[in-house]
Coordinates of C-alpha atoms and ligand atoms in Angstrom, one line a residue:
M1258 CA 88.9 83.8 92.6
N1259 CA 90.9 86.8 91.4
F1260 CA 89.2 89.3 89.1
P1261 CA 89.0 89.6 86.2
A1262 CA 89.0 85.8 85.5
W1263 CA 88.8 84.0 82.2
T1264 CA 87.3 80.7 83.1
K1265 CA 87.6 79.1 79.7
R1266 CA 91.3 79.7 79.4
A1267 CA 93.8 77.3 81.0
T1268 CA 95.5 79.7 83.4
S1269 CA 98.5 79.2 85.6
S1270 CA 100.6 81.5 87.8
L1271 CA 104.2 82.1 86.7
N1272 CA 105.0 83.5 90.1
G1273 CA 107.7 81.7 92.0
V1274 CA 111.5 81.1 91.7
W1275 CA 113.1 82.2 88.5
Q1276 CA 116.8 82.2 87.4
F1277 CA 118.5 85.5 87.7
K1278 CA 121.6 87.4 86.5
F1279 CA 122.4 91.0 87.3
I1280 CA 124.7 92.9 84.9
E1281 CA 125.5 96.5 85.9
S1282 CA 127.0 97.8 82.8
R1283 CA 125.1 96.0 80.1
D1284 CA 123.6 98.0 77.2
F1285 CA 119.8 97.8 77.1
D1286 CA 119.9 97.9 73.3
D1287 CA 121.8 94.6 73.3
D1288 CA 119.2 92.0 72.7
D1289 CA 121.6 89.0 72.4
I1290 CA 120.3 87.1 75.4
A1291 CA 121.6 83.7 74.4
G1292 CA 124.8 83.9 76.3
I1293 CA 123.5 85.1 79.6
E1294 CA 124.9 82.9 82.4
Y1295 CA 122.3 82.8 85.1
D1296 CA 124.1 82.6 88.5
D1297 CA 121.4 83.3 91.0
L1298 CA 117.7 82.7 91.8
I1299 CA 115.1 85.3 92.5
S1300 CA 111.5 85.3 93.5
V1301 CA 108.8 86.7 91.3
P1302 CA 107.3 89.0 92.2
C1303 CA 109.9 91.1 94.0
A1304 CA 112.0 94.2 93.6
F1305 CA 115.5 92.8 93.0
D1306 CA 117.2 96.0 94.3
A1307 CA 115.4 95.7 97.6
T1308 CA 117.0 92.3 98.3
P1309 CA 120.3 92.3 100.2
A1310 CA 122.4 91.0 97.3
Y1311 CA 121.4 93.8 94.8
N1312 CA 120.4 96.5 97.3
G1313 CA 120.6 99.9 95.6
K1314 CA 122.2 98.6 92.4
R1315 CA 121.3 100.0 89.0
G1316 CA 121.7 98.0 85.8
I1317 CA 119.9 95.1 84.1
G1318 CA 118.4 92.1 85.8
F1319 CA 117.8 89.1 83.5
Y1320 CA 115.0 86.8 84.7
R1321 CA 114.5 83.4 83.2
T1322 CA 111.9 80.7 83.6
T1323 CA 110.2 78.0 81.4
F1324 CA 106.6 77.0 81.0
T1325 CA 104.5 74.7 78.9
V1326 CA 101.8 75.4 76.4
D1327 CA 99.9 72.7 74.5
S1328 CA 101.6 72.3 71.1
G1329 CA 99.8 74.4 68.5
K1330 CA 98.0 76.6 71.0
A1331 CA 98.3 80.4 71.3
A1332 CA 99.2 81.7 74.7
R1333 CA 99.4 85.0 76.5
V1334 CA 101.6 86.1 79.4
L1335 CA 100.2 88.8 81.6
F1336 CA 102.5 91.0 83.7
G1337 CA 101.1 92.9 86.6
A1338 CA 104.0 95.4 86.7
V1339 CA 107.7 95.6 85.8
G1340 CA 109.9 98.5 87.0
M1341 CA 111.4 100.5 85.6
Y1342 CA 111.3 99.2 82.0
C1343 CA 111.8 95.9 80.3
K1344 CA 111.9 93.7 77.2
V1345 CA 110.3 90.2 77.1
F1346 CA 111.6 87.3 75.0
V1347 CA 110.1 83.9 74.4
D1348 CA 112.3 81.2 72.9
G1349 CA 114.8 83.9 72.1
A1350 CA 112.5 86.2 70.2
K1351 CA 111.4 89.5 71.5
V1352 CA 107.6 89.5 72.1
G1353 CA 107.1 92.7 74.0
E1354 CA 108.5 95.7 75.9
Q1355 CA 107.2 98.0 78.5
Y1356 CA 108.2 101.5 79.5
A1357 CA 105.7 102.2 82.3
A1358 CA 106.7 100.8 85.7
Y1359 CA 103.3 100.3 87.4
T1360 CA 101.3 99.5 84.3
P1361 CA 100.1 96.0 83.5
F1362 CA 100.8 94.6 80.0
Q1363 CA 100.5 91.4 78.1
C1364 CA 102.5 89.6 75.5
D1365 CA 100.9 87.3 73.0
L1366 CA 102.7 84.2 71.9
P1367 CA 102.0 82.6 68.6
P1368 CA 101.4 78.8 68.6
A1369 CA 104.5 76.6 68.4
V1370 CA 105.2 73.0 67.8
K1371 CA 107.2 72.5 70.9
S1372 CA 105.4 72.8 74.2
E1373 CA 108.2 73.8 76.6
R1374 CA 108.9 77.5 76.1
E1375 CA 111.5 79.8 77.6
L1376 CA 110.6 83.2 79.0
V1377 CA 113.3 85.8 79.6
V1378 CA 112.6 89.3 80.9
M1379 CA 115.3 91.9 80.7
V1380 CA 114.6 94.4 83.4
C1381 CA 116.4 97.7 83.6
N1382 CA 116.3 100.1 86.6
R1383 CA 118.7 102.7 85.3
F1384 CA 117.4 106.3 84.9
D1385 CA 117.5 107.2 81.2
Y1386 CA 115.1 109.9 80.3
E1387 CA 115.7 109.4 76.5
R1388 CA 114.3 105.9 76.8
Y1389 CA 112.1 106.1 79.9
K1390 CA 110.0 109.2 80.4
L1391 CA 108.0 108.4 83.5
H1392 CA 110.5 108.3 86.4
E1393 CA 113.4 110.7 86.9
N1394 CA 115.9 110.6 89.7
Y1395 CA 114.6 113.7 91.6
F1396 CA 111.2 112.0 92.4
D1397 CA 110.6 111.8 96.1
F1398 CA 110.3 108.0 96.2
Y1399 CA 112.8 105.4 95.3
A1400 CA 112.7 104.0 91.7
Y1401 CA 113.0 100.2 92.2
G1402 CA 113.7 97.5 89.6
G1403 CA 112.1 94.1 89.1
I1404 CA 109.0 92.2 88.3
F1405 CA 106.9 93.8 91.0
R1406 CA 103.6 92.1 90.5
D1407 CA 102.1 88.8 89.4
V1408 CA 102.9 87.0 86.2
E1409 CA 100.2 84.8 84.7
L1410 CA 100.1 82.4 81.7
Q1411 CA 97.0 81.9 79.7
Q1412 CA 96.4 79.3 77.0
L1413 CA 94.0 81.0 74.6
P1414 CA 90.9 79.3 73.1
A1415 CA 90.6 79.4 69.3
G1416 CA 87.8 81.8 68.3
P1417 CA 86.8 85.4 69.3
L1418 CA 88.2 86.3 72.7
I1419 CA 86.4 88.4 75.3
E1420 CA 89.1 90.9 75.9
W1421 CA 87.5 93.3 78.4
V1422 CA 84.3 93.9 80.3
G1423 CA 83.4 97.1 82.0
V1424 CA 80.3 97.6 84.2
D1425 CA 78.8 101.1 84.9
T1426 CA 76.0 101.8 87.3
L1427 CA 73.4 103.8 85.4
D1428 CA 71.1 104.1 88.5
Y1429 CA 72.1 103.0 92.0
K1430 CA 68.4 102.9 93.0
T1431 CA 67.1 100.6 90.3
G1432 CA 70.2 98.5 89.6
A1433 CA 70.3 99.6 86.0
L1434 CA 73.7 98.7 84.5
Q1435 CA 75.6 99.4 81.4
V1436 CA 78.0 96.7 80.2
K1437 CA 80.8 97.6 77.8
I1438 CA 82.5 94.6 76.1
K1439 CA 85.5 94.4 73.9
S1440 CA 85.9 91.4 71.6
A1441 CA 86.6 90.7 67.9
P1442 CA 84.7 92.8 65.3
G1443 CA 81.7 91.0 63.8
R1444 CA 78.6 89.2 65.2
Q1445 CA 78.4 87.0 68.2
T1446 CA 75.8 85.6 70.6
L1447 CA 76.5 86.4 74.2
E1448 CA 75.3 85.1 77.4
L1449 CA 75.5 87.3 80.5
T1450 CA 75.2 85.8 84.0
L1451 CA 74.8 87.9 87.1
D1452 CA 76.0 86.5 90.4
G1453 CA 76.1 83.0 89.0
G1454 CA 72.3 83.0 88.6
D1455 CA 70.3 85.3 86.4
R1456 CA 71.2 84.5 82.8
E1457 CA 70.3 86.5 79.7
V1458 CA 71.2 85.7 76.1
F1459 CA 71.8 88.4 73.6
P1460 CA 71.7 86.9 70.2
D1461 CA 73.5 88.2 67.1
C1462 CA 75.3 91.1 68.8
K1463 CA 77.3 93.3 66.5
F1464 CA 80.7 94.4 67.7
K1465 CA 81.5 97.7 66.0
D1466 CA 85.2 98.1 65.8
G1467 CA 85.4 95.4 68.5
W1468 CA 83.1 97.2 70.9
L1469 CA 79.6 96.6 72.2
T1470 CA 77.4 98.2 74.9
L1471 CA 74.5 96.3 76.5
E1472 CA 72.1 97.2 79.3
L1473 CA 71.2 94.9 82.2
R1474 CA 69.4 95.2 85.5
L1475 CA 70.5 93.8 88.8
R1476 CA 67.5 92.9 91.0
N1477 CA 68.6 92.1 94.5
F1478 CA 71.3 94.4 95.7
I1479 CA 72.4 97.0 98.3
P1480 CA 74.4 99.9 96.7
W1481 CA 78.1 99.6 97.4
S1482 CA 79.3 102.0 100.1
P1483 CA 81.9 102.0 102.9
K1484 CA 79.3 100.7 105.3
H1485 CA 77.9 98.1 102.9
P1486 CA 80.7 97.1 100.5
E1487 CA 78.4 94.7 98.6
L1488 CA 80.0 93.2 95.5
H1489 CA 78.5 91.3 92.5
I1490 CA 79.9 89.3 89.7
L1491 CA 79.1 89.3 86.0
T1492 CA 80.2 86.7 83.5
V1493 CA 80.2 87.4 79.8
A1494 CA 80.5 84.3 77.6
N1495 CA 80.5 83.9 73.8
G1496 CA 80.8 80.1 73.4
T1497 CA 84.6 80.1 73.1
D1498 CA 85.7 82.4 75.8
A1499 CA 84.3 83.8 79.1
M1500 CA 85.3 86.7 81.3
T1501 CA 84.1 87.3 84.8
V1502 CA 84.4 90.7 86.5
R1503 CA 83.4 91.9 90.0
F1504 CA 81.7 95.2 90.5
G1505 CA 79.6 97.2 92.9
V1506 CA 76.5 99.2 92.3
R1507 CA 77.2 102.8 93.1
Q1508 CA 77.2 106.3 91.7
V1509 CA 79.4 109.2 92.7
W1510 CA 78.9 112.9 91.7
T1511 CA 79.4 116.4 93.2
E1512 CA 76.9 118.9 94.4
K1513 CA 77.5 122.3 95.9
G1514 CA 81.0 121.6 96.9
R1515 CA 80.3 118.1 98.3
I1516 CA 81.2 114.7 97.1
I1517 CA 78.0 112.6 96.9
L1518 CA 78.0 108.8 97.0
N1519 CA 74.6 107.2 96.3
G1520 CA 72.8 110.4 97.2
K1521 CA 74.6 111.2 100.5
A1522 CA 77.5 113.6 101.1
V1523 CA 80.7 111.9 102.2
K1524 CA 83.7 113.4 103.8
L1525 CA 86.9 111.7 102.8
L1526 CA 89.2 111.0 105.7
G1527 CA 92.4 109.3 105.0
Y1528 CA 96.0 109.1 103.9
C1529 CA 98.2 109.1 100.9
R1530 CA 100.0 105.7 100.7
H1531 CA 103.0 104.5 98.8
E1532 CA 103.4 100.8 98.1
S1533 CA 106.7 100.7 99.9
H1534 CA 108.6 98.7 102.5
P1535 CA 112.4 98.6 103.1
Q1536 CA 112.4 94.9 102.7
F1537 CA 110.2 94.5 99.6
G1538 CA 110.2 97.9 97.9
P1539 CA 106.9 98.2 96.0
A1540 CA 106.4 94.4 95.8
L1541 CA 104.4 94.1 99.0
P1542 CA 103.4 90.7 100.2
L1543 CA 99.6 90.3 100.7
T1544 CA 100.1 90.2 104.5
Q1545 CA 101.6 93.7 104.4
I1546 CA 98.8 95.1 102.2
I1547 CA 96.2 93.7 104.5
S1548 CA 97.9 94.9 107.6
D1549 CA 98.2 98.4 106.2
L1550 CA 94.5 98.4 105.5
Q1551 CA 93.8 97.1 109.0
M1552 CA 95.8 100.1 110.4
L1553 CA 94.0 102.5 108.2
R1554 CA 90.7 101.2 109.4
D1555 CA 91.9 101.4 113.0
L1556 CA 92.8 105.0 112.3
G1557 CA 89.2 105.7 111.4
C1558 CA 89.9 106.3 107.7
N1559 CA 87.5 105.8 104.8
F1560 CA 89.9 107.0 102.1
V1561 CA 93.3 106.3 100.6
R1562 CA 95.1 108.2 97.9
G1563 CA 97.3 105.7 96.0
S1564 CA 100.3 107.9 95.5
H1565 CA 101.7 108.2 92.9
Y1566 CA 101.0 105.4 90.4
Q1567 CA 98.6 102.8 89.4
Q1568 CA 97.8 100.6 92.4
D1569 CA 98.3 96.9 93.0
P1570 CA 95.1 95.1 92.0
R1571 CA 95.2 93.1 95.2
F1572 CA 95.1 96.4 97.2
L1573 CA 92.1 97.6 95.1
S1574 CA 90.3 94.3 95.5
L1575 CA 90.7 94.6 99.3
C1576 CA 89.5 98.2 99.3
D1577 CA 86.4 97.0 97.4
E1578 CA 85.8 94.4 100.0
L1579 CA 86.5 96.5 103.0
G1580 CA 84.7 99.6 101.8
F1581 CA 87.6 102.1 101.4
L1582 CA 87.2 105.0 98.9
V1583 CA 90.2 105.4 96.7
F1584 CA 91.9 108.1 94.6
E1585 CA 94.0 106.4 92.0
E1586 CA 96.5 108.3 89.8
T1587 CA 99.1 107.6 87.2
L1588 CA 102.8 107.8 87.7
S1589 CA 104.2 111.3 87.6
W1590 CA 106.0 113.7 90.0
Q1591 CA 106.4 117.4 89.5
A1592 CA 106.5 117.3 85.7
K1593 CA 107.9 120.4 84.2
V1594 CA 107.8 122.5 81.0
K1595 CA 110.7 120.3 79.6
N1596 CA 108.4 117.3 79.9
F1597 CA 105.3 118.9 78.5
A1598 CA 107.2 120.0 75.5
D1599 CA 108.3 116.4 74.8
P1600 CA 105.7 114.5 72.7
E1601 CA 107.1 111.1 74.0
F1602 CA 106.4 112.2 77.6
V1603 CA 102.8 113.2 76.7
A1604 CA 102.3 109.9 74.9
A1605 CA 103.7 107.9 77.8
Q1606 CA 101.3 109.7 80.2
L1607 CA 98.3 109.0 77.9
Y1608 CA 99.4 105.3 77.5
Q1609 CA 99.6 104.6 81.2
A1610 CA 96.4 106.6 81.9
K1611 CA 94.5 104.5 79.4
A1612 CA 95.9 101.2 80.8
M1613 CA 95.0 102.3 84.4
I1614 CA 91.4 103.2 83.5
Y1615 CA 90.8 99.8 81.8
S1616 CA 92.5 97.7 84.4
S1617 CA 90.7 99.1 87.5
Y1618 CA 87.5 100.1 85.7
N1619 CA 85.4 97.7 87.8
N1620 CA 86.7 98.5 91.2
P1621 CA 83.9 100.4 93.0
C1622 CA 86.3 101.7 95.6
I1623 CA 87.9 104.1 93.1
I1624 CA 85.8 107.2 93.1
L1625 CA 88.5 109.7 92.0
R1626 CA 91.0 109.5 89.1
G1627 CA 94.0 111.6 88.9
F1628 CA 97.2 112.2 87.0
L1629 CA 100.4 114.4 87.0
N1630 CA 100.9 114.8 90.7
E1631 CA 102.2 118.3 91.3
G1632 CA 102.8 119.1 87.6
Q1633 CA 103.7 122.6 86.7
S1634 CA 100.1 123.5 86.1
D1635 CA 100.5 127.3 86.4
V1636 CA 102.1 127.7 83.0
E1637 CA 100.5 127.8 79.5
E1638 CA 103.1 125.3 78.2
A1639 CA 101.3 122.6 80.3
R1640 CA 97.9 123.2 78.8
E1641 CA 98.1 120.7 75.9
C1642 CA 99.2 117.8 78.1
Y1643 CA 96.7 118.6 80.9
M1644 CA 93.8 119.0 78.4
A1645 CA 94.8 115.8 76.5
L1646 CA 94.7 113.8 79.7
I1647 CA 91.4 115.4 80.8
K1648 CA 89.9 114.5 77.5
L1649 CA 91.0 110.9 77.8
F1650 CA 89.7 110.4 81.3
R1651 CA 86.4 112.1 80.4
E1652 CA 85.9 109.8 77.4
L1653 CA 87.0 106.5 78.9
D1654 CA 85.9 106.8 82.5
P1655 CA 83.0 109.3 82.6
H1656 CA 81.4 107.7 85.7
R1657 CA 84.1 108.8 88.1
L1658 CA 85.3 112.1 89.4
L1659 CA 88.3 113.7 87.9
T1660 CA 91.0 115.6 89.7
Y1661 CA 94.8 116.0 90.0
A1662 CA 96.9 116.9 93.0
S1663 CA 98.1 120.4 92.4
C1664 CA 100.8 122.3 94.4
R1665 CA 100.3 125.5 92.3
E1666 CA 97.2 126.2 94.4
L1667 CA 95.4 129.3 93.3
K1668 CA 97.8 130.0 90.4
D1669 CA 96.7 126.6 88.8
L1670 CA 95.3 127.2 85.3
F1671 CA 93.2 124.1 84.7
L1672 CA 91.0 123.7 87.8
E1673 CA 87.9 124.7 85.9
H1674 CA 88.2 121.5 83.9
I1675 CA 88.1 119.0 86.7
D1676 CA 85.4 117.9 89.2
V1677 CA 87.3 118.0 92.5
I1678 CA 90.0 120.6 93.6
A1679 CA 92.9 118.8 95.2
F1680 CA 95.7 120.9 96.7
N1681 CA 98.9 119.6 98.1
S1682 CA 100.0 122.2 100.7
Y1683 CA 102.4 122.1 103.6
P1684 CA 101.8 125.3 105.6
G1685 CA 103.7 125.1 108.9
W1686 CA 106.1 122.5 107.6
Y1687 CA 107.8 124.2 104.6
P1688 CA 107.1 127.4 106.5
H1689 CA 106.1 130.7 104.9
N1690 CA 108.1 132.5 107.6
P1691 CA 111.3 130.6 108.6
D1692 CA 111.9 133.0 111.5
D1693 CA 108.9 131.5 113.2
E1694 CA 110.2 128.7 115.5
R1695 CA 106.9 126.9 115.7
P1696 CA 105.0 127.8 112.6
L1697 CA 101.9 125.6 113.4
G1698 CA 99.9 128.8 113.4
E1699 CA 100.2 128.9 109.6
I1700 CA 98.1 125.9 108.9
V1701 CA 94.5 126.9 109.4
P1702 CA 94.9 130.5 107.9
H1703 CA 96.5 129.0 104.8
I1704 CA 93.6 126.6 104.3
H1705 CA 91.1 129.4 104.7
Y1706 CA 93.1 131.6 102.3
L1707 CA 92.9 128.8 99.7
M1708 CA 89.2 128.3 100.2
K1709 CA 88.6 132.1 100.0
G1710 CA 90.6 132.2 96.8
L1711 CA 88.6 129.3 95.2
K1712 CA 85.4 131.2 96.1
E1713 CA 86.7 134.4 94.5
R1714 CA 87.5 132.3 91.4
G1715 CA 84.0 130.9 91.3
L1716 CA 85.2 127.4 92.0
D1717 CA 83.5 126.9 95.4
D1718 CA 80.8 124.7 93.8
K1719 CA 83.6 122.1 93.3
P1720 CA 84.5 120.0 96.3
Y1721 CA 87.9 121.0 97.8
I1722 CA 90.1 118.2 99.2
I1723 CA 93.5 118.5 100.8
S1724 CA 95.3 115.9 98.8
E1725 CA 98.5 116.2 100.8
I1726 CA 99.5 117.9 104.0
G1727 CA 101.9 116.7 106.7
A1728 CA 105.1 117.1 108.7
G1729 CA 108.2 114.9 109.0
A1730 CA 108.9 113.0 112.2
I1731 CA 111.7 110.6 112.8
Y1732 CA 110.5 107.6 114.6
G1733 CA 111.6 107.7 118.2
W1734 CA 112.8 111.3 118.1
R1735 CA 111.1 112.9 121.0
D1736 CA 111.9 116.5 121.8
P1737 CA 110.6 118.7 124.6
V1738 CA 110.8 121.8 122.5
C1739 CA 108.7 120.2 119.8
S1740 CA 111.1 120.9 117.0
H1741 CA 110.8 120.0 113.3
W1742 CA 111.4 116.3 112.8
S1743 CA 110.2 115.4 116.3
E1744 CA 107.2 113.1 116.9
E1745 CA 105.7 115.9 119.0
Y1746 CA 105.7 118.4 116.2
Q1747 CA 104.1 116.0 113.8
Q1748 CA 101.5 115.1 116.4
E1749 CA 100.5 118.8 117.0
Y1750 CA 100.6 119.4 113.2
L1751 CA 98.2 116.6 112.4
R1752 CA 96.0 117.4 115.4
I1753 CA 95.4 120.9 113.9
V1754 CA 94.9 119.6 110.4
C1755 CA 92.5 116.8 111.3
Q1756 CA 90.5 119.0 113.6
E1757 CA 90.0 121.6 110.9
V1758 CA 89.0 119.1 108.4
V1759 CA 86.3 117.5 110.5
D1760 CA 85.1 120.9 111.8
N1761 CA 84.9 122.6 108.5
D1762 CA 81.9 121.5 106.4
D1763 CA 83.4 123.1 103.3
I1764 CA 86.4 120.8 103.2
A1765 CA 85.3 117.6 101.3
G1766 CA 88.3 115.5 102.5
V1767 CA 91.9 115.0 103.4
A1768 CA 94.6 112.6 102.4
L1769 CA 97.3 113.2 105.0
W1770 CA 100.8 112.9 103.8
Q1771 CA 101.5 110.1 104.4
F1772 CA 100.6 106.7 105.8
C1773 CA 104.1 105.2 106.2
D1774 CA 107.7 106.5 105.9
I1775 CA 109.2 105.6 102.5
R1776 CA 112.7 105.2 101.0
T1777 CA 113.4 108.1 98.7
Y1778 CA 116.2 109.4 96.7
R1779 CA 119.9 109.0 97.4
G1780 CA 122.6 111.6 96.9
G1781 CA 122.2 115.4 96.9
Y1782 CA 118.4 115.5 96.6
A1783 CA 118.2 113.8 100.0
L1784 CA 119.5 116.7 102.0
G1785 CA 116.0 117.5 103.2
R1786 CA 115.3 113.8 103.7
P1787 CA 117.0 112.6 106.9
R1788 CA 117.9 108.9 106.6
C1789 CA 117.1 109.2 102.8
F1790 CA 113.5 108.5 103.8
N1791 CA 110.5 110.7 103.5
D1792 CA 109.7 110.7 107.2
K1793 CA 106.2 112.2 107.1
G1794 CA 104.6 108.8 107.8
T1795 CA 102.2 108.5 110.7
V1796 CA 103.8 105.1 111.0
D1797 CA 107.4 104.5 110.1
E1798 CA 108.6 102.2 107.3
F1799 CA 108.1 99.1 109.5
R1800 CA 104.6 100.4 110.4
R1801 CA 105.5 101.3 114.0
P1802 CA 103.1 104.0 115.1
K1803 CA 104.4 107.5 115.9
L1804 CA 102.8 109.7 118.5
S1805 CA 100.5 111.2 115.9
Y1806 CA 98.8 107.8 115.3
N1807 CA 96.5 108.0 118.3
T1808 CA 95.8 111.7 117.7
V1809 CA 94.5 111.1 114.2
K1810 CA 92.6 108.1 115.3
E1811 CA 90.9 109.9 118.1
I1812 CA 89.7 112.8 115.8
F1813 CA 88.7 110.6 112.8
R1814 CA 86.9 108.1 115.0
K1815 CA 85.0 110.7 116.9
Y1816 CA 83.8 112.3 113.7
N1817 CA 82.7 108.9 112.4
Q1818 CA 80.8 108.3 115.6
Q1819 CA 79.1 111.6 115.3
Q1820 CA 78.1 110.9 111.7
G1821 CA 76.6 107.5 112.8
S1822 CA 79.6 105.9 111.2
I1823 CA 80.4 106.4 107.5
L1824 CA 77.5 106.0 105.1
Ligands
ADA2412 C1 105.0 116.6 97.5 C2 104.9 115.3 96.7 C3 105.1 114.1 97.6 C4 106.2 114.4 98.6 C5 105.8 115.6 99.5 C6 106.8 116.0 100.5 O1 103.8 117.3 97.7 O2 103.7 115.2 96.0 O3 105.4 113.1 96.8 O4 107.4 114.7 98.0 O5 105.7 116.7 98.6 O6 107.1 115.2 101.4 O7 107.4 117.1 100.5

């Protein structure tokens, strides 16, 4: 079963083969879809511009399929993610639109007499800042187009729907839980069932503005941790509808510069990972997601930073099951004053943050939430946007740690407001002194300089993680003089970084940049990106290990052994 699940709704997957038409020059404002002549087939999900026929093209892809709903019944179509932005039409009428590439959304369909319905999705992958604020063409990862993630159809029961259920651990020792439920305003009798057994009835519950909070206690459990990733399920039913979610019992907090999971300090050892593959773009097949996690486990990692957008729910589910700790963040890359001054940009950031929080609320693997990767956080103009996001995360997801990956290091203005300091730094790669032919000596002093600066600023009570650090290496490029871009240089680089991280008790973790090589921009921005790839992967884009693989593995695994494995 996939989670969440609505067991009283007739649900079917709309994944599969759809009709397709690509039109390069079509105006996105033109909603006249009746005359589209579909001349191709495409699979859903996929990134159309990662397929040979449409590789690298930018324009509009029209997707068409049909489905059936019982006559007179309301229905809902749930989209996992569509990039870069889209409009959705049912029987020729627009029922929704979305301008956030990695954010799930749903379209409600009013009941109709006819049962066979037509669904058309108009998907645009053209950069257009006026229309779409979240992805600009200088971002260091390719902006793909397509229906990237699953599409599901639900026939809705008549009566109040259970729209959302969120489970928080109040006490990981006793199993005390808080359950937040969203449904229709008014009074309802609810039945809550834990792990398919223990049932409790809550009569006459009042949903204030559609929201209700209840308390429950789980009796037989082991707290969720990387070593014991034990999961539980909760079903909330109200007679007409029922929603089942999966969760783990765990608490995370910080203490004296450490990240504490269920009372024990944990050091995060892992990678930043893009959902990316040359053949699939961001629409990875399950096999690929699993094999990435197998490699990360083989490398001795307990941590993944899902850079730089909301993650595929299948990936998060697997992390829950395998016991990975995750840093999940919203889509953004080096936002600037121009963006912060734009109310539509800020609104788009808040919109996707809210959606991310609700959709992965019950994944115990996520211990860190983030936003605005490498935003211009050293200028006052950024304050309003940063503070609005911080407020939103604090209100909606207070049981997780809050951070953002900053490249402004000690000049950053907002570090006081978050729980974990996360710096992206590349000493020894983007060298401070270009005259130095082998600037590996810069790495450790720079890390120490940052930590000293944090102490001087009174921030050393907050855990410090290195949220990015790394060096480019072109797969197969071996060089006896260990130059930049060689596998040897990356190997030495990561050896120094990993050794420092495991030896230094005051570093709470590292997310090495990055797990695999990824396709990035084309054109002029790519001059520092040989092959138009970001080559800092420890494995290449086809997951072939570079020399650094075994080096990282040796250091991480040795640390895990010394610690008696993870937790
Ligand atoms: C940044 C950014 C990454 C990547 C990296 C690099 O820190 O957050 O997305 O671009 O730099 O490779 O330089």
